[in-house]
CSV table of C-alpha atoms and ligand atoms in Angstrom, one decimal:
chain,number,residue,atom,x,y,z
A,1,MET,CA,-49.5,51.1,-52.1
A,2,ALA,CA,-49.6,49.8,-48.5
A,3,LEU,CA,-52.9,48.0,-47.8
A,4,ASP,CA,-54.4,47.8,-44.4
A,5,GLU,CA,-56.4,44.6,-45.1
A,6,ASN,CA,-55.3,41.2,-43.8
A,7,ILE,CA,-54.9,38.9,-46.9
A,8,VAL,CA,-54.8,35.1,-46.6
A,9,VAL,CA,-53.7,33.2,-49.6
A,10,LEU,CA,-54.4,29.5,-50.2
A,11,ILE,CA,-51.4,28.3,-52.3
A,12,GLY,CA,-49.4,25.5,-53.8
A,13,GLY,CA,-46.0,25.6,-55.4
A,14,VAL,CA,-44.3,27.3,-58.4
A,15,GLY,CA,-47.4,28.8,-60.2
A,16,GLY,CA,-48.8,30.3,-57.0
A,17,ALA,CA,-45.5,31.6,-55.8
A,18,LYS,CA,-45.5,34.1,-58.7
A,19,LEU,CA,-48.6,35.8,-57.4
A,20,ALA,CA,-47.2,35.6,-53.8
A,21,LEU,CA,-44.2,37.6,-54.9
A,22,GLY,CA,-46.5,40.2,-56.5
A,23,LEU,CA,-48.6,40.4,-53.4
A,24,ALA,CA,-45.4,40.8,-51.3
A,25,GLN,CA,-44.7,44.0,-53.3
A,26,VAL,CA,-48.1,45.6,-52.5
A,27,VAL,CA,-49.1,44.3,-49.1
A,28,ALA,CA,-47.3,44.9,-45.8
A,29,ALA,CA,-45.5,41.6,-44.9
A,30,GLU,CA,-47.3,41.3,-41.5
A,31,ARG,CA,-50.7,41.5,-43.3
A,32,LEU,CA,-49.9,38.6,-45.6
A,33,THR,CA,-50.5,35.0,-44.6
A,34,PHE,CA,-50.1,31.9,-46.8
A,35,ILE,CA,-51.9,28.6,-46.1
A,36,VAL,CA,-49.7,26.2,-48.0
A,37,ASN,CA,-50.4,22.7,-49.5
A,38,THR,CA,-48.5,19.9,-47.7
A,39,GLY,CA,-49.9,17.1,-49.8
A,40,ASP,CA,-46.7,17.0,-51.8
A,41,ASP,CA,-44.6,16.5,-48.7
A,42,PHE,CA,-42.7,13.3,-48.2
A,43,TRP,CA,-39.9,11.6,-46.3
A,44,HIS,CA,-36.8,11.0,-48.5
A,45,LEU,CA,-33.4,9.8,-47.3
A,46,GLY,CA,-34.6,10.3,-43.7
A,47,LEU,CA,-35.5,13.9,-44.4
A,48,LYS,CA,-38.9,15.6,-44.3
A,49,ILE,CA,-39.2,17.5,-47.6
A,50,CYS,CA,-42.0,20.1,-48.0
A,51,PRO,CA,-41.7,21.3,-51.6
A,52,ASP,CA,-44.5,23.9,-51.6
A,53,LEU,CA,-43.4,25.5,-48.3
A,54,ASP,CA,-39.8,25.5,-49.6
A,55,THR,CA,-40.8,27.0,-53.0
A,56,LEU,CA,-42.7,29.8,-51.3
A,57,MET,CA,-40.0,30.3,-48.7
A,58,TYR,CA,-37.2,30.6,-51.3
A,59,THR,CA,-39.3,32.8,-53.6
A,60,LEU,CA,-40.2,35.3,-50.8
A,61,SER,CA,-36.6,35.4,-49.5
A,62,GLY,CA,-35.1,35.8,-53.0
A,63,LEU,CA,-33.2,32.6,-52.8
A,64,VAL,CA,-35.2,30.6,-55.3
A,65,ASP,CA,-33.6,29.2,-58.5
A,66,PRO,CA,-35.1,31.4,-61.2
A,67,GLU,CA,-34.7,28.7,-63.8
A,68,THR,CA,-36.8,26.0,-62.2
A,69,GLY,CA,-38.9,28.1,-59.8
A,70,TRP,CA,-38.1,25.6,-57.0
A,71,GLY,CA,-34.9,24.8,-55.1
A,72,ARG,CA,-32.1,27.3,-54.4
A,73,ALA,CA,-30.3,29.5,-57.0
A,74,ASN,CA,-26.6,28.6,-57.6
A,75,ASP,CA,-26.9,25.4,-55.7
A,76,SER,CA,-24.5,22.4,-56.1
A,77,THR,CA,-25.3,18.7,-55.9
A,78,ALA,CA,-22.1,17.3,-54.3
A,79,ALA,CA,-24.0,15.4,-51.6
A,80,LEU,CA,-26.5,13.9,-54.1
A,81,GLN,CA,-23.7,12.9,-56.4
A,82,SER,CA,-21.8,11.2,-53.6
A,83,LEU,CA,-25.0,9.4,-52.5
A,84,ALA,CA,-25.3,8.1,-56.1
A,85,THR,CA,-21.6,7.3,-56.7
A,86,ASN,CA,-20.5,6.0,-53.4
A,87,TYR,CA,-23.7,4.6,-51.9
A,88,GLY,CA,-25.8,3.6,-55.0
A,89,PHE,CA,-28.8,5.8,-54.3
A,90,GLU,CA,-30.8,6.7,-57.4
A,91,PRO,CA,-30.7,10.5,-57.6
A,92,TRP,CA,-34.2,10.9,-59.0
A,93,PHE,CA,-35.1,13.7,-56.6
A,94,ARG,CA,-32.7,16.6,-56.9
A,95,LEU,CA,-31.7,17.9,-53.5
A,96,GLY,CA,-29.1,20.7,-53.8
A,97,ASP,CA,-26.5,21.1,-51.1
A,98,LYS,CA,-27.8,24.4,-49.9
A,99,ASP,CA,-31.4,23.1,-50.1
A,100,LEU,CA,-30.3,20.2,-47.9
A,101,ALA,CA,-29.7,22.6,-45.0
A,102,THR,CA,-33.4,23.5,-45.0
A,103,HIS,CA,-34.5,19.8,-44.9
A,104,LEU,CA,-31.9,19.0,-42.2
A,105,VAL,CA,-33.1,21.9,-39.9
A,106,ARG,CA,-36.7,21.1,-40.5
A,107,THR,CA,-36.3,17.4,-39.8
A,108,ASP,CA,-34.3,18.1,-36.7
A,109,LEU,CA,-37.0,20.4,-35.4
A,110,LEU,CA,-39.7,17.8,-36.1
A,111,ARG,CA,-37.7,15.0,-34.5
A,112,ARG,CA,-37.4,17.2,-31.3
A,113,GLY,CA,-41.2,17.4,-31.2
A,114,HIS,CA,-41.9,20.7,-32.9
A,115,THR,CA,-44.9,20.9,-35.2
A,116,LEU,CA,-44.5,21.6,-38.9
A,117,THR,CA,-46.1,25.0,-38.2
A,118,ASP,CA,-43.4,25.8,-35.6
A,119,ALA,CA,-40.6,24.4,-37.7
A,120,THR,CA,-41.8,26.6,-40.7
A,121,ALA,CA,-41.9,29.7,-38.5
A,122,CYS,CA,-38.3,29.0,-37.4
A,123,LEU,CA,-37.1,28.6,-41.0
A,124,THR,CA,-38.9,31.6,-42.3
A,125,GLU,CA,-37.7,33.8,-39.5
A,126,ARG,CA,-34.1,32.8,-40.2
A,127,LEU,CA,-34.6,33.6,-43.9
A,128,GLY,CA,-35.9,37.0,-43.0
A,129,ILE,CA,-39.5,36.4,-44.2
A,130,ARG,CA,-42.0,38.5,-42.3
A,131,SER,CA,-45.2,37.1,-43.8
A,132,ARG,CA,-46.6,34.0,-42.2
A,133,LEU,CA,-46.3,30.7,-44.0
A,134,LEU,CA,-48.6,28.1,-42.5
A,135,PRO,CA,-48.9,24.5,-43.5
A,136,MET,CA,-52.6,23.6,-43.9
A,137,THR,CA,-52.2,20.9,-41.3
A,138,ASP,CA,-49.6,19.6,-38.9
A,139,ALA,CA,-50.7,16.0,-39.7
A,140,GLU,CA,-49.3,14.0,-42.6
A,141,MET,CA,-51.7,13.9,-45.4
A,142,PRO,CA,-49.9,12.8,-48.5
A,143,THR,CA,-51.4,13.1,-51.9
A,144,ILE,CA,-51.7,9.7,-53.7
A,145,ILE,CA,-52.1,9.7,-57.5
A,146,GLU,CA,-53.9,6.7,-58.8
A,147,THR,CA,-52.7,6.0,-62.3
A,148,LYS,CA,-53.8,3.8,-65.2
A,149,ASP,CA,-50.6,1.9,-65.8
A,150,HIS,CA,-48.4,2.4,-62.7
A,151,GLY,CA,-51.0,1.9,-59.9
A,152,ALA,CA,-51.0,4.2,-56.9
A,153,LEU,CA,-48.0,6.6,-56.8
A,154,GLY,CA,-46.8,9.0,-54.0
A,155,PHE,CA,-47.0,12.5,-55.3
A,156,GLN,CA,-43.3,13.0,-55.9
A,157,GLU,CA,-43.0,9.6,-57.5
A,158,TYR,CA,-45.7,10.7,-60.0
A,159,PHE,CA,-44.5,14.3,-60.4
A,160,VAL,CA,-40.7,14.0,-60.4
A,161,ARG,CA,-39.8,10.4,-61.0
A,162,HIS,CA,-42.4,9.8,-63.7
A,163,ARG,CA,-42.4,13.4,-64.9
A,164,TRP,CA,-46.2,13.5,-64.5
A,165,GLN,CA,-46.6,11.3,-67.6
A,166,PRO,CA,-48.7,8.5,-66.1
A,167,ILE,CA,-52.5,8.8,-66.9
A,168,VAL,CA,-54.3,9.9,-63.7
A,169,THR,CA,-57.5,8.1,-62.8
A,170,SER,CA,-58.1,9.6,-59.4
A,171,ILE,CA,-56.4,11.6,-56.7
A,172,LYS,CA,-56.6,10.7,-53.0
A,173,HIS,CA,-55.6,12.5,-49.8
A,174,LYS,CA,-54.3,9.8,-47.5
A,175,ASP,CA,-55.3,10.1,-43.8
A,176,CYS,CA,-57.2,13.3,-44.5
A,177,ARG,CA,-59.9,12.2,-42.1
A,178,LEU,CA,-57.4,12.4,-39.3
A,179,ALA,CA,-56.1,15.9,-40.3
A,180,GLN,CA,-57.1,19.2,-38.8
A,181,LEU,CA,-56.7,22.7,-40.0
A,182,THR,CA,-54.0,24.2,-37.7
A,183,THR,CA,-55.1,26.7,-35.0
A,184,ALA,CA,-52.8,29.3,-36.7
A,185,ALA,CA,-54.5,28.8,-40.1
A,186,ARG,CA,-58.0,29.0,-38.5
A,187,HIS,CA,-57.0,32.1,-36.6
A,188,ALA,CA,-55.6,33.7,-39.8
A,189,LEU,CA,-58.8,33.0,-41.7
A,190,ARG,CA,-61.0,34.4,-38.9
A,191,ASN,CA,-58.9,37.6,-39.0
A,192,ALA,CA,-58.8,37.9,-42.8
A,193,ASP,CA,-60.4,40.6,-44.8
A,194,ILE,CA,-59.8,38.9,-48.1
A,195,VAL,CA,-59.0,35.3,-49.0
A,196,LEU,CA,-57.3,34.6,-52.3
A,197,ILE,CA,-56.9,31.2,-54.0
A,198,ALA,CA,-53.6,31.3,-55.9
A,199,PRO,CA,-53.3,30.2,-59.6
A,200,SER,CA,-51.9,26.9,-58.4
A,201,ASN,CA,-53.0,23.5,-59.8
A,202,PRO,CA,-56.6,23.2,-58.4
A,203,TRP,CA,-56.5,19.3,-58.4
A,204,LEU,CA,-52.9,18.8,-57.2
A,205,SER,CA,-52.3,21.8,-55.0
A,206,LEU,CA,-55.6,23.3,-53.8
A,207,ALA,CA,-57.7,20.1,-53.5
A,208,PRO,CA,-55.4,18.8,-50.7
A,209,ILE,CA,-55.9,22.0,-48.7
A,210,LEU,CA,-59.7,21.9,-49.3
A,211,ALA,CA,-59.7,18.2,-48.3
A,212,VAL,CA,-58.8,19.1,-44.7
A,213,PRO,CA,-62.1,18.2,-42.9
A,214,GLY,CA,-64.5,21.2,-42.5
A,215,LEU,CA,-62.4,23.7,-44.4
A,216,ARG,CA,-64.6,24.1,-47.4
A,217,ALA,CA,-67.6,24.7,-45.2
A,218,PHE,CA,-65.6,27.0,-43.0
A,219,LEU,CA,-64.5,29.1,-46.0
A,220,ALA,CA,-68.0,29.1,-47.4
A,221,GLY,CA,-69.3,30.6,-44.1
A,222,LEU,CA,-66.8,33.4,-43.9
A,223,PRO,CA,-68.4,36.8,-44.6
A,224,LEU,CA,-65.6,38.2,-46.8
A,225,PRO,CA,-64.5,38.2,-50.4
A,226,ILE,CA,-62.9,34.9,-51.5
A,227,VAL,CA,-61.4,35.2,-54.9
A,228,ALA,CA,-59.7,32.5,-57.0
A,229,VAL,CA,-57.2,33.2,-59.8
A,230,THR,CA,-57.2,31.1,-63.0
A,231,PRO,CA,-54.3,28.8,-63.7
A,232,ILE,CA,-55.7,28.3,-67.2
A,233,ILE,CA,-54.5,30.9,-69.7
A,234,GLY,CA,-55.5,30.9,-73.3
A,235,GLY,CA,-57.2,27.6,-72.8
A,236,ALA,CA,-54.0,25.8,-71.5
A,237,ALA,CA,-51.8,25.6,-68.4
A,238,VAL,CA,-48.7,27.9,-68.4
A,239,LYS,CA,-46.5,25.0,-67.2
A,240,GLY,CA,-47.1,21.7,-65.5
A,241,PRO,CA,-49.8,19.1,-65.6
A,242,THR,CA,-53.0,21.1,-64.9
A,243,ALA,CA,-54.6,20.8,-68.4
A,244,LYS,CA,-53.3,17.2,-68.8
A,245,ILE,CA,-55.0,16.1,-65.6
A,246,MET,CA,-58.2,17.9,-66.4
A,247,SER,CA,-58.4,16.0,-69.6
A,248,GLU,CA,-57.6,12.7,-67.9
A,249,LEU,CA,-60.3,13.3,-65.3
A,250,ASN,CA,-62.8,14.2,-68.1
A,251,ILE,CA,-63.0,17.9,-67.0
A,252,GLU,CA,-63.3,20.5,-69.8
A,253,ILE,CA,-60.0,22.5,-70.0
A,254,SER,CA,-61.4,25.9,-69.2
A,255,ALA,CA,-61.3,28.6,-66.6
A,256,ALA,CA,-65.1,28.0,-66.1
A,257,SER,CA,-64.2,24.4,-64.9
A,258,VAL,CA,-61.8,25.9,-62.4
A,259,ALA,CA,-64.4,28.4,-61.1
A,260,ASN,CA,-66.8,25.5,-60.9
A,261,PHE,CA,-64.3,23.5,-58.8
A,262,TYR,CA,-64.4,26.3,-56.2
A,263,ARG,CA,-68.2,26.9,-56.5
A,264,ASN,CA,-70.1,27.7,-53.3
A,265,MET,CA,-66.9,29.0,-51.8
A,266,ILE,CA,-65.7,31.9,-54.0
A,267,SER,CA,-67.4,35.2,-54.5
A,268,GLY,CA,-65.0,36.4,-57.2
A,269,PHE,CA,-62.9,34.9,-60.0
A,270,VAL,CA,-59.9,36.4,-61.8
A,271,ASP,CA,-60.0,35.1,-65.4
A,272,ASP,CA,-57.3,35.6,-68.0
A,273,CYS,CA,-58.2,38.1,-70.8
A,274,ARG,CA,-57.1,35.5,-73.3
A,275,ASN,CA,-59.7,32.9,-72.2
A,276,GLU,CA,-63.2,32.6,-73.6
A,277,ALA,CA,-65.4,34.8,-71.4
A,278,PHE,CA,-67.9,32.9,-69.2
A,279,THR,CA,-70.4,33.9,-66.6
A,280,ALA,CA,-71.5,32.0,-63.5
A,281,ASN,CA,-74.5,32.7,-61.3
A,282,GLY,CA,-73.6,35.4,-58.7
A,283,LEU,CA,-69.9,35.2,-59.4
A,284,ARG,CA,-68.0,38.5,-60.0
A,285,ILE,CA,-65.4,38.1,-62.7
A,286,LEU,CA,-62.3,40.2,-63.4
A,287,ARG,CA,-60.7,39.7,-66.8
A,288,ALA,CA,-57.0,40.5,-66.5
A,289,ASP,CA,-53.6,39.6,-67.9
A,290,THR,CA,-52.6,36.8,-65.5
A,291,LEU,CA,-49.4,35.6,-67.2
A,292,MET,CA,-47.0,37.1,-64.7
A,293,THR,CA,-43.8,36.9,-66.9
A,294,ASP,CA,-41.8,39.2,-64.7
A,295,LEU,CA,-41.8,41.0,-61.4
A,296,SER,CA,-43.7,44.1,-62.7
A,297,ALA,CA,-46.4,41.9,-64.2
A,298,LYS,CA,-46.7,40.0,-60.9
A,299,THR,CA,-47.0,43.3,-59.0
A,300,ARG,CA,-49.4,44.8,-61.4
A,301,LEU,CA,-51.7,41.7,-61.2
A,302,ALA,CA,-51.6,41.7,-57.4
A,303,ARG,CA,-52.5,45.4,-57.3
A,304,GLU,CA,-55.2,45.1,-59.9
A,305,ILE,CA,-56.9,42.1,-58.0
A,306,LEU,CA,-56.8,43.9,-54.6
A,307,ALA,CA,-58.1,47.2,-56.1
A,308,TRP,CA,-60.9,45.3,-57.8
A,309,ILE,CA,-62.0,43.6,-54.6
A,310,LYS,CA,-61.8,46.8,-52.6
A,311,GLY,CA,-64.1,48.4,-55.1
A,312,TRP,CA,-66.8,45.8,-54.2
A,313,THR,CA,-67.5,47.4,-50.9
A,314,ARG,CA,-67.3,51.0,-52.1
B,401,FO1,N1,-39.1,19.1,-59.1
B,401,FO1,C1,-38.6,18.4,-60.1
B,401,FO1,O1,-39.2,18.5,-61.2
B,401,FO1,N2,-37.4,17.6,-60.0
B,401,FO1,C2,-36.7,17.6,-58.8
B,401,FO1,O2,-35.7,16.9,-58.7
B,401,FO1,C3,-37.2,18.3,-57.7
B,401,FO1,C4,-36.6,18.4,-56.4
B,401,FO1,C5,-37.0,19.2,-55.4
B,401,FO1,C6,-36.3,19.3,-54.2
B,401,FO1,C7,-36.8,20.1,-53.2
B,401,FO1,C8,-38.0,20.8,-53.4
B,401,FO1,O3,-38.4,21.7,-52.4
B,401,FO1,C9,-38.7,20.8,-54.6
B,401,FO1,C10,-38.2,20.0,-55.6
B,401,FO1,N3,-38.9,19.9,-56.8
B,401,FO1,C11,-38.4,19.1,-57.9
B,401,FO1,C12,-40.1,20.6,-57.1
B,401,FO1,C13,-41.4,19.9,-56.5
B,401,FO1,O4,-41.2,18.6,-56.3
B,401,FO1,C14,-42.6,20.2,-57.4
B,401,FO1,O5,-42.5,21.4,-58.1
B,401,FO1,C15,-43.8,20.4,-56.5
B,401,FO1,O6,-44.0,19.4,-55.5
B,401,FO1,C16,-45.1,20.6,-57.2
B,401,FO1,O7,-45.7,21.7,-56.7
């Protein structure tokens, strides 16, 4: 099924990339744009690392490590091992040798004065990706995790170094007041027929995107379907810290809480058929199997969501 709608997806890392891959099977590549979280980005060993952009890039180009869902398949870690053995660096953040090539090229482009939007376009073009991957902003807007026992942690310190174990007390978006939605992202949203919010972690991956000044109001004013997909399945998160963080922030662990987080912005919500059914004023709800265990399940879900939304206008 080739669709003639322009689809824009707001998206984070591994969880969201599954739906992205499904969408890529049913939507023409040029009609698919991803606005990607950059709150996880950081500078490490002099390199600019953009994990969510990388995860999506590697997923869509078929290069991703299927075991982890991030990084490159069949990668080695010779450089990292040498950094540890010869130079005493603590190898807490696993950068594979092939993956390093991406960070080197991106960092070089940024140092030559290109924006992250341009650098990403260069990388995706070289990897043969025809959909657009757009960072939400070209400014640096790192997510800071305030924790009970470890103080304020940079996102990757919290997520990778501490394996998301510290108790989260609040989440901040450093320098968000200085950030702007990129022109390319604004243009994509103005030309969209449907906006989807991927089943990424709402608090870690979508909140940074929505923290870009004016974006929530801009989305709320768009006269088109905006539909979020639940990351909560069977009352829990498939993988990762979504449910843990909800509990630490005193938010009930349910799909209804996720829908409530996107309130005033979404017109539809895709809930998992395993969750307890809920209703919310004026919100259309599709109950579907959102687990996406393999490519056919990803494709089926993408097709089902888009057919459902198209049915609204019929
Ligand atoms: N995640 C890990 O759990 N451990 C790692 O060592 C790690 C390295 C890494 C390197 C490059 C990259 O693009 C992603 C990487 N990730 C790693 C994944 C990533 O940090 C997280 O999954 C996201 O930031 C959360 O969306």
